[in-house]
Short mmCIF file of C-alpha atoms and ligand atoms in Angstrom, two decimals:
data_model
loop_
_atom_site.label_atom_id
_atom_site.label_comp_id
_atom_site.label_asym_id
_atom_site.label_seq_id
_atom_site.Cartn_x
_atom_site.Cartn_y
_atom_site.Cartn_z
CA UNK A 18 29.93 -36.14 -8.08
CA UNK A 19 26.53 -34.05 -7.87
CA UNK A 20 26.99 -30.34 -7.59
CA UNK A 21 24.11 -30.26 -5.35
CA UNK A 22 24.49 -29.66 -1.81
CA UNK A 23 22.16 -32.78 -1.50
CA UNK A 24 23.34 -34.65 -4.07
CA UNK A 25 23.59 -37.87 -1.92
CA UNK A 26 19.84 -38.89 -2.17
CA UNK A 27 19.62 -38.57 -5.65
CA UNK A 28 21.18 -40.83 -8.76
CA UNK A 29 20.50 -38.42 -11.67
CA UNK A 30 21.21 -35.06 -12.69
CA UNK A 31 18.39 -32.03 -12.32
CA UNK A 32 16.49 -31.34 -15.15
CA UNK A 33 17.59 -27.94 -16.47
CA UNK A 34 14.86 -26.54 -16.55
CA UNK A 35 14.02 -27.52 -12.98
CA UNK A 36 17.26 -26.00 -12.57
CA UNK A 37 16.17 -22.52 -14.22
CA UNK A 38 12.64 -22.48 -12.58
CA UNK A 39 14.38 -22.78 -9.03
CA UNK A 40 17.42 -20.64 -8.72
CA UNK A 41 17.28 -17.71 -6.86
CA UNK A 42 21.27 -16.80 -7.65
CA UNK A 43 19.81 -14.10 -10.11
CA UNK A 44 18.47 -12.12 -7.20
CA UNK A 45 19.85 -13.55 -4.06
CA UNK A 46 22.97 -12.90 -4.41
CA UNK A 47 22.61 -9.37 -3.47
CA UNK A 48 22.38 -11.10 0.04
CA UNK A 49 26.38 -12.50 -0.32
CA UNK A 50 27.58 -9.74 2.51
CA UNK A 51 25.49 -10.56 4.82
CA UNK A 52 25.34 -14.50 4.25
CA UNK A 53 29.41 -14.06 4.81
CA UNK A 54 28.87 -12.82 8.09
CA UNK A 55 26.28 -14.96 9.70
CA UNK A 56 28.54 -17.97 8.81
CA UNK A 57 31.81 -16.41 10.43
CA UNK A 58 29.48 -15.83 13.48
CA UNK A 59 28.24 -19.54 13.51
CA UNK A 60 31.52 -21.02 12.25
CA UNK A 61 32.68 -18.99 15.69
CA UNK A 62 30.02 -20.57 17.40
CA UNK A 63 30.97 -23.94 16.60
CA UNK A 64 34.38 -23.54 17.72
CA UNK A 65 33.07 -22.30 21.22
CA UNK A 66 31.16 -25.13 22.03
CA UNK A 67 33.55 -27.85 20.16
CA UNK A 68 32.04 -28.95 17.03
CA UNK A 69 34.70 -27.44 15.37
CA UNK A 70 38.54 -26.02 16.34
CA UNK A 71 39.77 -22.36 16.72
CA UNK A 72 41.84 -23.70 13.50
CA UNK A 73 39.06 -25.14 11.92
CA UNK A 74 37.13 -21.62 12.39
CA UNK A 75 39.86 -19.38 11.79
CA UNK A 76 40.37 -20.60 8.27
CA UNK A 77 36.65 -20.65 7.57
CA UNK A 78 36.07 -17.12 8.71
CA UNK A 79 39.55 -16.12 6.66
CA UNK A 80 38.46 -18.20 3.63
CA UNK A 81 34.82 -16.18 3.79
CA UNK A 82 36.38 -12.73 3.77
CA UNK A 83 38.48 -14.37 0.68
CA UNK A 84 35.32 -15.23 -0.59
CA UNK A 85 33.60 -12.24 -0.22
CA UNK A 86 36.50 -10.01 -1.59
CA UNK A 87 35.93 -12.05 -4.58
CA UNK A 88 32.61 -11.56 -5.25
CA UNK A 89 32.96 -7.56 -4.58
CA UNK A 90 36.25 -7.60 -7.46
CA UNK A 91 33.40 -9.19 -9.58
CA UNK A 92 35.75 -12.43 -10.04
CA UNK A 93 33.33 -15.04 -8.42
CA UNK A 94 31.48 -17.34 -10.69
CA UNK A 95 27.45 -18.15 -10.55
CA UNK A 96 25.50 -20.99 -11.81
CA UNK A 97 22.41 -21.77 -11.60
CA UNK A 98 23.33 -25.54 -10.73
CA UNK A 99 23.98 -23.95 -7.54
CA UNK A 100 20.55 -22.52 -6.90
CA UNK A 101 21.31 -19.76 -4.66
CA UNK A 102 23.84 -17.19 -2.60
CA UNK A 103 24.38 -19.80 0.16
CA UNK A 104 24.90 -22.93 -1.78
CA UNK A 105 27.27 -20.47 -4.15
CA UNK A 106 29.86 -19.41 -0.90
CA UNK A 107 29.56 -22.57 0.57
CA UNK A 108 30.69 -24.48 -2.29
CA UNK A 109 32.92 -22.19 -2.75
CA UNK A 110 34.54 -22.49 1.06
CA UNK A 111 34.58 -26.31 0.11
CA UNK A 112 36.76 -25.81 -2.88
CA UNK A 113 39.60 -23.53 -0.91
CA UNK A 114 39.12 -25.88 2.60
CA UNK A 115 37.92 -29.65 1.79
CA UNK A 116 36.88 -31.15 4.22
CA UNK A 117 37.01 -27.94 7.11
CA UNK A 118 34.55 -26.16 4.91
CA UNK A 119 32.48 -29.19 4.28
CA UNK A 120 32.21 -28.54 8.42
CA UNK A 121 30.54 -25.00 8.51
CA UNK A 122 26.64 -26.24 7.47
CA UNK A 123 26.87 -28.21 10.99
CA UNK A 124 23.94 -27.22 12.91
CA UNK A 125 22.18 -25.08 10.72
CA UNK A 126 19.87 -25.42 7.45
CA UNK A 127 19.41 -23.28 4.41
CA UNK A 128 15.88 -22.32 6.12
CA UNK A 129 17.51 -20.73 8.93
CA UNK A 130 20.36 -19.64 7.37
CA UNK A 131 18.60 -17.21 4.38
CA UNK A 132 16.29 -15.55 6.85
CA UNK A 133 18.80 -14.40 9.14
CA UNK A 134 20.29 -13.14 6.17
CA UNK A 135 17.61 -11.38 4.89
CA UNK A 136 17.03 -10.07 8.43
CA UNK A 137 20.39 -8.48 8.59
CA UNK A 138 19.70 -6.79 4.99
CA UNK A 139 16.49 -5.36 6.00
CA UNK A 140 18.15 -4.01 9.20
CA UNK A 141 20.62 -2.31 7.23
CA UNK A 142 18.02 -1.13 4.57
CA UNK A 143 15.94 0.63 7.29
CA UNK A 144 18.82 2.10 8.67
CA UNK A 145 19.65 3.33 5.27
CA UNK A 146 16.48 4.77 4.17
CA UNK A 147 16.27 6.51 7.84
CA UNK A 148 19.06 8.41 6.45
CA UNK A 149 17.42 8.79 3.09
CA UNK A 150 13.93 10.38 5.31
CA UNK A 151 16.29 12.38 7.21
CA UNK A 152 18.14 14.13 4.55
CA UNK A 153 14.51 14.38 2.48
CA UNK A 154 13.18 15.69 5.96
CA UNK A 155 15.92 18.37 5.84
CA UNK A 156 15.36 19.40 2.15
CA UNK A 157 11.71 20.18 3.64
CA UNK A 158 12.85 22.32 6.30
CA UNK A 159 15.66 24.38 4.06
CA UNK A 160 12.69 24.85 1.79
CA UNK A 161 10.65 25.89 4.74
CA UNK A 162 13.21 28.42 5.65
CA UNK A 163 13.95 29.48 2.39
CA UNK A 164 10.24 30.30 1.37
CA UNK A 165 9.46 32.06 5.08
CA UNK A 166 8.07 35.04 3.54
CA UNK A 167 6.03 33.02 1.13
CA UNK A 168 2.06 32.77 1.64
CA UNK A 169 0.15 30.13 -0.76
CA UNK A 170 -3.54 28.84 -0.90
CA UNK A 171 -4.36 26.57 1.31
CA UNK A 172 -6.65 23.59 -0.48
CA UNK A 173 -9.24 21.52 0.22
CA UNK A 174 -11.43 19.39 -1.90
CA UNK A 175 -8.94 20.88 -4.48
CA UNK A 176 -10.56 24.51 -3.89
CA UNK A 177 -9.26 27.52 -1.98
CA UNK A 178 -10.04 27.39 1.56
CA UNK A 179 -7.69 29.39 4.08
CA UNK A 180 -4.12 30.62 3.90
CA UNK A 181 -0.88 28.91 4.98
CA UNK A 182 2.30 29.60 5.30
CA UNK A 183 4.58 27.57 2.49
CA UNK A 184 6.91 27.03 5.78
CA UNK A 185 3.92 25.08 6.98
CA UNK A 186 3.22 23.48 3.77
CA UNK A 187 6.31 22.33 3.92
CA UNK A 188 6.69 20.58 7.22
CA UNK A 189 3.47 18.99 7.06
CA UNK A 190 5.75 16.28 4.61
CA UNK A 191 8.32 16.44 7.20
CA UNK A 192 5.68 15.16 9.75
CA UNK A 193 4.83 12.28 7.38
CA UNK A 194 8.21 11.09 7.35
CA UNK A 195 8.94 11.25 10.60
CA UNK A 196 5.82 8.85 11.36
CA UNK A 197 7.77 6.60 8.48
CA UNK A 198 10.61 7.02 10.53
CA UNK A 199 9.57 5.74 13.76
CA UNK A 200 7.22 2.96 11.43
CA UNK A 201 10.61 1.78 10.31
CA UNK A 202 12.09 1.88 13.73
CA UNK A 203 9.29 -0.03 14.97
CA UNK A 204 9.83 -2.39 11.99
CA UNK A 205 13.56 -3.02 13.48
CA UNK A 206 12.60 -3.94 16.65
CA UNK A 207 10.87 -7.28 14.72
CA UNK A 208 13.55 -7.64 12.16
CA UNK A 209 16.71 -7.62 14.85
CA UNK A 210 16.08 -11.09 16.44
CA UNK A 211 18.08 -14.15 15.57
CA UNK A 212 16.45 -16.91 13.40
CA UNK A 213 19.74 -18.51 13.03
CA UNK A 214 19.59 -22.37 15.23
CA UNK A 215 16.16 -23.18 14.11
CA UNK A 216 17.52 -25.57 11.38
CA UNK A 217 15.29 -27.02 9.55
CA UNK A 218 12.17 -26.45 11.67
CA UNK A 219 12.75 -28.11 15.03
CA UNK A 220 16.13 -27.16 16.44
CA UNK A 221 18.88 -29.76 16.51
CA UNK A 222 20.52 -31.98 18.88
CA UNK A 223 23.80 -30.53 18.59
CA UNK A 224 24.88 -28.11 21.63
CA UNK A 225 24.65 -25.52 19.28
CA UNK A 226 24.90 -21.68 21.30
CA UNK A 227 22.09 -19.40 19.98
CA UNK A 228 22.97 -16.62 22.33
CA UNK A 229 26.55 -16.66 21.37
CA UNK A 230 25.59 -16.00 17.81
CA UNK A 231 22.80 -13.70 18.89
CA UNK A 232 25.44 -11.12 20.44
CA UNK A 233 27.86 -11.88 18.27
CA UNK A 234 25.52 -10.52 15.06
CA UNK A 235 23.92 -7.99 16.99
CA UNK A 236 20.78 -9.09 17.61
CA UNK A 237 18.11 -8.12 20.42
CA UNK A 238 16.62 -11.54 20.91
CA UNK A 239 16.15 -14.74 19.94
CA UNK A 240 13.49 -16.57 18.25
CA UNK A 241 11.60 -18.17 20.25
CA UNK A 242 9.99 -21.20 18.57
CA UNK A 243 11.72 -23.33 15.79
CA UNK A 244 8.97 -23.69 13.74
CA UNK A 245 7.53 -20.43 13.46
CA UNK A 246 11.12 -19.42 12.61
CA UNK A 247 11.12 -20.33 9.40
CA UNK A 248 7.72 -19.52 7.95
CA UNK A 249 7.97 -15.98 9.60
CA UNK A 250 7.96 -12.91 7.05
CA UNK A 251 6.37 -10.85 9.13
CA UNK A 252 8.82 -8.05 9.71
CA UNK A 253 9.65 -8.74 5.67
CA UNK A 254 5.72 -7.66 4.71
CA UNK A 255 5.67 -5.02 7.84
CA UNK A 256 8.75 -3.57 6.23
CA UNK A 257 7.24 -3.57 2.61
CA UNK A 258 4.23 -2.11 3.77
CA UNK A 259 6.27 0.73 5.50
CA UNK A 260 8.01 1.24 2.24
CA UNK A 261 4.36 1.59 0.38
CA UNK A 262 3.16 4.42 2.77
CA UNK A 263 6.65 6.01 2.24
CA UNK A 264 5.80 5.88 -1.60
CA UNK A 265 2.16 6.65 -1.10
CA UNK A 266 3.39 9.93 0.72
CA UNK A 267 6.04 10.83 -1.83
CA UNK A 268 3.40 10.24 -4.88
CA UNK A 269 0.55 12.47 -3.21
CA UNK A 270 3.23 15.25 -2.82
CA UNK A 271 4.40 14.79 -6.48
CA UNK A 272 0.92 14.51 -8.03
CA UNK A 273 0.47 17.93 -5.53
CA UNK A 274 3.55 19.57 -7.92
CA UNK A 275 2.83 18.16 -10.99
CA UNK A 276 -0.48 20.05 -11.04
CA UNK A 277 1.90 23.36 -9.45
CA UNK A 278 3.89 22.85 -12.28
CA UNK A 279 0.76 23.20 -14.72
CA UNK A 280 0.54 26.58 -17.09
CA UNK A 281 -2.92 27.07 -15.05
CA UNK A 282 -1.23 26.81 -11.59
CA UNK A 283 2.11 27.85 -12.20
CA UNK A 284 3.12 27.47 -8.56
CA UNK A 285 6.75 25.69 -8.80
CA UNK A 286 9.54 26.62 -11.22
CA UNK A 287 11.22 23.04 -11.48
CA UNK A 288 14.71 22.95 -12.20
CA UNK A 289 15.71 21.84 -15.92
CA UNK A 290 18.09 18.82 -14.84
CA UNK A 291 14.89 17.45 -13.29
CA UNK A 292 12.41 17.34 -16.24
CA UNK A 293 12.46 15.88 -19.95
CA UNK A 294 11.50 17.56 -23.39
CA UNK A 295 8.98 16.59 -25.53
CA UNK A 296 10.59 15.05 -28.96
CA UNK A 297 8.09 16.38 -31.09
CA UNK A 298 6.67 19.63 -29.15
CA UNK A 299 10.15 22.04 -28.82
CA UNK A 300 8.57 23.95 -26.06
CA UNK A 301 7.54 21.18 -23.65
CA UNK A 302 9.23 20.83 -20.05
CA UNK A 303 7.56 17.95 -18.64
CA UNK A 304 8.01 16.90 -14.37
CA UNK A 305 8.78 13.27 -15.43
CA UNK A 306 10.81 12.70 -12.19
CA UNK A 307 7.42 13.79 -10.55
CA UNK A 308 5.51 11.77 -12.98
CA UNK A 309 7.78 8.49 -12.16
CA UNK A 310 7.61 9.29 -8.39
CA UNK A 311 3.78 9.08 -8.39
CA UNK A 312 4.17 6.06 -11.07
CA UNK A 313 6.76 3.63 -9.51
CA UNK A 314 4.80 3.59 -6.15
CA UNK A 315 2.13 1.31 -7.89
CA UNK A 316 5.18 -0.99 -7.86
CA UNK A 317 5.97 -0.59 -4.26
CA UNK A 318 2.03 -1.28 -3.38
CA UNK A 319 2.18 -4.19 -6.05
CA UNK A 320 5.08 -5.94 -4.12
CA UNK A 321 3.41 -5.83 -0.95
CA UNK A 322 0.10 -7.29 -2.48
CA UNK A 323 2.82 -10.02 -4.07
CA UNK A 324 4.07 -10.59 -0.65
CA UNK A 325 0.81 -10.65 1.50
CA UNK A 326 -0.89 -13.03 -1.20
CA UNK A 327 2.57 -15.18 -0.98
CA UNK A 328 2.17 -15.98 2.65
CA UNK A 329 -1.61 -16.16 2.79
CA UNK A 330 -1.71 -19.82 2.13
CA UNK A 331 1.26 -20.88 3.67
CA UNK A 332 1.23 -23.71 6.33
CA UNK A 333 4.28 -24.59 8.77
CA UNK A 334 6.90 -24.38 8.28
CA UNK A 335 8.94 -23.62 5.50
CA UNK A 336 8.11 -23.43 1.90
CA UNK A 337 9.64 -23.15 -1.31
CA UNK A 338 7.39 -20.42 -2.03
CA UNK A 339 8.84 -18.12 0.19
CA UNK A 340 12.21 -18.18 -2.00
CA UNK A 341 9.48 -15.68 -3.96
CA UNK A 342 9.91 -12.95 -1.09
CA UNK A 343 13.09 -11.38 -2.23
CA UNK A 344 12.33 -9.75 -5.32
CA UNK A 345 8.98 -7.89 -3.99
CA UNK A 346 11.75 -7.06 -1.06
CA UNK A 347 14.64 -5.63 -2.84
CA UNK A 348 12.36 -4.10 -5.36
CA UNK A 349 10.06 -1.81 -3.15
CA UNK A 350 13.81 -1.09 -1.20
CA UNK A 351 15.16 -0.06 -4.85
CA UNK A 352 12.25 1.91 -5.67
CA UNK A 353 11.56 4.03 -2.51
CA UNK A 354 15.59 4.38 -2.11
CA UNK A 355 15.78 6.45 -5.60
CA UNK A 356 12.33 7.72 -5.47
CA UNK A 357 13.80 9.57 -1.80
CA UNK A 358 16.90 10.83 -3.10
CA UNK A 359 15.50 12.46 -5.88
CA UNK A 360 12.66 14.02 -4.36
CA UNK A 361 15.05 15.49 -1.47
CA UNK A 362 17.05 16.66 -4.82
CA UNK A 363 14.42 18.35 -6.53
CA UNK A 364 12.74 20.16 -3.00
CA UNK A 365 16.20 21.61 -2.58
CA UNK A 366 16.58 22.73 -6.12
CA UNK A 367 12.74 24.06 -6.63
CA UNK A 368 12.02 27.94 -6.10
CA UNK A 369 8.56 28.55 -5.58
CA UNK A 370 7.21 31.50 -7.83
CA UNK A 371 6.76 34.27 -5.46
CA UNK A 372 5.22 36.77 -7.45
CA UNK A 373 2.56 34.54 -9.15
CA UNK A 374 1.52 33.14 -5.94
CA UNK A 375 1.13 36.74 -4.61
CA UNK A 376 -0.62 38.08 -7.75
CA UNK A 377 -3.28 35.65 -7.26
CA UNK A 378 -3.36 35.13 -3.60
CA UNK A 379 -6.84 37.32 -2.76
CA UNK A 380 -8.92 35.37 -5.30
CA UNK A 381 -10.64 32.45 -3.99
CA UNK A 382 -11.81 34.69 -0.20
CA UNK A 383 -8.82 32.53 1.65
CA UNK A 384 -9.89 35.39 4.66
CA UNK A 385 -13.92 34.14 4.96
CA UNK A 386 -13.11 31.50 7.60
CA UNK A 387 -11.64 34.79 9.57
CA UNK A 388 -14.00 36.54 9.66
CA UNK A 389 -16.65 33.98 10.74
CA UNK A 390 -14.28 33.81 13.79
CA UNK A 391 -14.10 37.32 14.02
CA UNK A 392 -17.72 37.53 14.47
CA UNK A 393 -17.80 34.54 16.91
CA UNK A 394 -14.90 36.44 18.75
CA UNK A 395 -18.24 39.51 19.17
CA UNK A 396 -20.33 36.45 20.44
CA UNK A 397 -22.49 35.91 17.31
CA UNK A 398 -23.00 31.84 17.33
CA UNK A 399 -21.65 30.08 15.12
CA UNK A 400 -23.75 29.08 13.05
CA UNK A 401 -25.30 32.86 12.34
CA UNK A 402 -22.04 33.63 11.88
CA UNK A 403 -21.34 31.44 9.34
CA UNK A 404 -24.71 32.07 7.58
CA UNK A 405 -23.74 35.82 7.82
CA UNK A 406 -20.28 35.24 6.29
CA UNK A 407 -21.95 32.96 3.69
CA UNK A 408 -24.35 35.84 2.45
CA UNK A 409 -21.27 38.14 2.13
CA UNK A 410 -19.64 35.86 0.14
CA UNK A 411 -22.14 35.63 -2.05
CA UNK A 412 -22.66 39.21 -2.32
CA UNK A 413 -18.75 39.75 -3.38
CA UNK A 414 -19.54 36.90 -6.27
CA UNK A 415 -22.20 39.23 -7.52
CA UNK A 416 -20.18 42.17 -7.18
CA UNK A 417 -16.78 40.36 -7.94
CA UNK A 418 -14.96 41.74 -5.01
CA UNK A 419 -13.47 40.59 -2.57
CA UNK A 420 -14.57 41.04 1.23
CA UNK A 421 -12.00 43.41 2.09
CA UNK A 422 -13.87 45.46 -0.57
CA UNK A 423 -17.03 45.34 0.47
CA UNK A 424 -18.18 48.98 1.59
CA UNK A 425 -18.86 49.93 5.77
CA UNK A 426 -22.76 50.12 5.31
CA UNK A 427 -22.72 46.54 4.22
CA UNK A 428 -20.53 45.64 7.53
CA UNK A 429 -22.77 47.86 9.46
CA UNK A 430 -26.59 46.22 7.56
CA UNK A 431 -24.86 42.65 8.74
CA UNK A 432 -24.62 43.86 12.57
CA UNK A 433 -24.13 47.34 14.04
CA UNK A 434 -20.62 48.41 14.78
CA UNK A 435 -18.93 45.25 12.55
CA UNK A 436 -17.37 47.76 10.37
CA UNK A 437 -14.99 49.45 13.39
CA UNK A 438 -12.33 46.64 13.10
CA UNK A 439 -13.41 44.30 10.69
CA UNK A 440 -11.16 45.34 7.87
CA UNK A 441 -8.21 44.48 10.49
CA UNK A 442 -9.09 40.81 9.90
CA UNK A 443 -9.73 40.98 5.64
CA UNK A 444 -6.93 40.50 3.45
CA UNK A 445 -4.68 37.18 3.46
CA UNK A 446 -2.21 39.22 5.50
CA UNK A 447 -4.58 39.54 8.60
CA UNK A 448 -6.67 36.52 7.99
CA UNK A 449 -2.60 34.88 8.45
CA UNK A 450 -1.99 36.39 11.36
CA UNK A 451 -4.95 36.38 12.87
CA UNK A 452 -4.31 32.44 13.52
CA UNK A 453 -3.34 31.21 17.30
CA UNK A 454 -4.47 27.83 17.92
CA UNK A 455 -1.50 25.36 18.78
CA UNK A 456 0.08 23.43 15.48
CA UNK A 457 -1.74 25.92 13.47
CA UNK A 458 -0.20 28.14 10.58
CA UNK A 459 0.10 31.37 12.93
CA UNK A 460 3.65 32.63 12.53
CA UNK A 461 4.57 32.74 15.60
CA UNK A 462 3.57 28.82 15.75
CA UNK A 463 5.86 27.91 12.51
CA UNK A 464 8.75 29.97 14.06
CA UNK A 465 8.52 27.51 16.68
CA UNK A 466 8.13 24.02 14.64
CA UNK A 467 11.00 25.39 12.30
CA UNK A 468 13.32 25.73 15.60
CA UNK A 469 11.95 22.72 17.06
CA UNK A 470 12.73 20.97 13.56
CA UNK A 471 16.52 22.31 13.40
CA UNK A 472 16.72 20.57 16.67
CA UNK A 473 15.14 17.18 15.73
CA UNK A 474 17.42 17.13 12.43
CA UNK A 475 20.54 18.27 13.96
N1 LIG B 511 16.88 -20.48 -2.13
C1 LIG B 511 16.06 -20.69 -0.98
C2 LIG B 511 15.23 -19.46 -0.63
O1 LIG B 511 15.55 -18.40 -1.07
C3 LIG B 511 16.91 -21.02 0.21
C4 LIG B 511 16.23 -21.94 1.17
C5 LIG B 511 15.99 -23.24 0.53
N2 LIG B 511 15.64 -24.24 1.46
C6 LIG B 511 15.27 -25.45 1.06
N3 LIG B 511 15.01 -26.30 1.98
N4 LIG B 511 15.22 -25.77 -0.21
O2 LIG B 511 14.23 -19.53 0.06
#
């Protein structure tokens, strides 16, 4: 007898080749859990509206968990004349039940069947890498706290522009991944609705009970149209595409500490169980964790390019192609899953180099912006302000000084009376807390995002 779950059309065996083109066993079967328990739900189901007995159901559910103990002891057997996860357990049921578990595929089609399985895995992949952003989110604010005293460059175009607070530095990531968060939790709201009772593509004439197995797998809702059931990937690319601007965060940040890291910078002391050697150059610590960080996200972007060009030329309703969606999927999950943990490791282990940062800190006139704003704040516009400030600047270049060194009469030659007060605002110190606006770096305004914080990750 064929092996094949639709053996009875067919006289001859598959080509095995066929047979190794097809399969999706090597991948799929990561999906066994939650494959087990849609088909307890449904074999529940059945039993509920008659197409099966309590007895009959019982033993299928009982001869699942069997099943699935099985696989997890690492004693269950794959083939790849069995294609994939769900042709694997069913067989398997059939071998332990006969005829009862040649039952359980009533109502229901493989097309149905592996998206509500890969709906439940992405549901509990977003859950766990909302964990994963929380922890990383709480490495952030530790840091935060830990480095309160700290003051660093702010950058942009890559040059010195005003001065920030590292606690600030540090939960502007922790606002990024809370936007990933509630992008995932948006995600869920797509992913949590039952495909399961589609069939093939347009429902069945059994008195099959969607809402039964709806509740009874925790769903929100239920698909609406058969058709669109199957073909649907939606939430699949949505999710992949949150998982890129995860990695696309994460890489900007570690491309940001690489160049910290740098002899030239010197910014971040990284801790030695996080970087390599170099096997020829003794005295080489390299930030390959960084490096790999930045590096694996072109993988992450890559599957979601793999995925979005899958579907693109897809008609109704489902195709063999879409078998190709689980590898993009479990890879960008893999990837972003290890690329969080280990950059919530290495923010909790890093020390920023006080003293280096501090040496350096009143290069680069981080106070200018000040006082432009200072002068404003004496009702000079703007723009004469700015012009003003601009022609001091240049002045200090010449002189290579800084502004807080700039002698009275200068103050005074710019507009009478600037020099009573304006040295209050020079000097990273008071150009820092000179700062007010709402969301800015002012102290007083981090104090209140890193309390605000302990309360959102509590
Ligand atoms: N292995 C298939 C997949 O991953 C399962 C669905 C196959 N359905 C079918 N009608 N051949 O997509």
């Amino acid at each position: 007898m064929s092996q094949k779950t639709w053996g009875g059309r067919f006289s001859g065996d598959t080509d095995s080749r066929v047979e190794a083109f097809t399969e999706s066993i090597s991948f799929d079967r990561r999906l066994y859990k939650h494959d087990i328990i849609a088909s307890q739900a449904h074999a529940r189901m059945l039993a509920e509206v008659g197409l099966l007995t309590e007895g009959e159901a019982e033993q299928i559910v009982a001869a699942l968990n069997a099943i699935g103990e099985q696989i997890e002891r690492g004693e269950f057997a794959y083939s790849i004349k069995l294609e994939d996860i769900h042709t694997h357990i069913e067989r398997a049921l059939i071998e332990r039940l006969g005829d009862v578990g040649r039952k359980l595929h009533t109502g229901r089609s493989r097309n149905d069947q592996v998206i509500t399985d890969v709906r439940l895995w992405v549901r509990d992949s977003i859950d766990e890498l909302t964990a994963r952003l929380a922890a990383l989110q709480s490495s952030l604010l530790d840091a935060a706290e830990r480095h309160r005293d700290v003051v660093l460059p702010g950058y942009t175009h890559m040059q010195r522009a005003q001065p920030v607070l590292a606690a600030h530095y540090f939960l502007a990531y922790a606002e990024k991944y809370q936007r990933d968060r509630e992008r995932l939790a948006d995600c869920r709201k797509r992913t949590n609705v039952l495909s399961l009772g589609a069939a093939a593509l347009a429902g069945t004439s059994l008195p099959i009970d969607r809402e039964s197995v709806r509740e009874k797998l925790g769903f929100d809702s239920i698909a609406a149209n058969s058709l669109d059931v199957s073909s649907d990937r939606d939430f699949l690319l949505e999710f992949v595409f949150d998982l890129s601007l995860i990695a696309v965060h994460l890489s900007g940040w570690a491309e940001e500490w690489i160049i910290w890291a740098t002899t030239e910078f010197n910014f971040v002391e990284l801790p030695d169980a996080f970087c390599t050697g170099s096997s020829i150059m003794p005295h080489k610590k390299n930030p390959d964790v960084l490096e790999l960080i930045r590096g694996k996200s072109a993988r992450v972007i890559g599957d979601l390019q793999q995925l979005l060009v899958l579907v693109k030329g897809l008609p109704l309703a489902y195709n063999r192609d879409l078998q190709e969606d689980k590898t993009a999927l479990f890879d960008a999950f893999d990837t972003v899953s290890a690329s969080l943990e280990l950059a919530a490791a290495l923010i909790r282990e890093t020390k920023l180099r006080r003293e280096v940062i501090a040496a350096r800190l009143e290069i680069g006139h981080l106070d200018a912006t000040t006082l432009m704003e200072f002068l404003i704040g004496q009702s000079v516009p703007m723009r004469s302000a700015h012009e003003a400030v601009g022609k001091l600047v240049r002045l200090c270049e010449e002189r290579r000084c800084r502004l807080a060194e700039l002698p009275a009469e200068v103050y005074e030659e710019v507009r009478p009376g600037l020099s009573q007060g304006v040295y209050k605002v020079l000097g990273v110190a008071n150009a820092l807390n000179a700062f007010r606006s709402a969301g800015s770096t002012a102290p007083a305004e981090v104090e209140k995002q890193i309390a605000r914080w302990r309360k959102v990750l509590a």
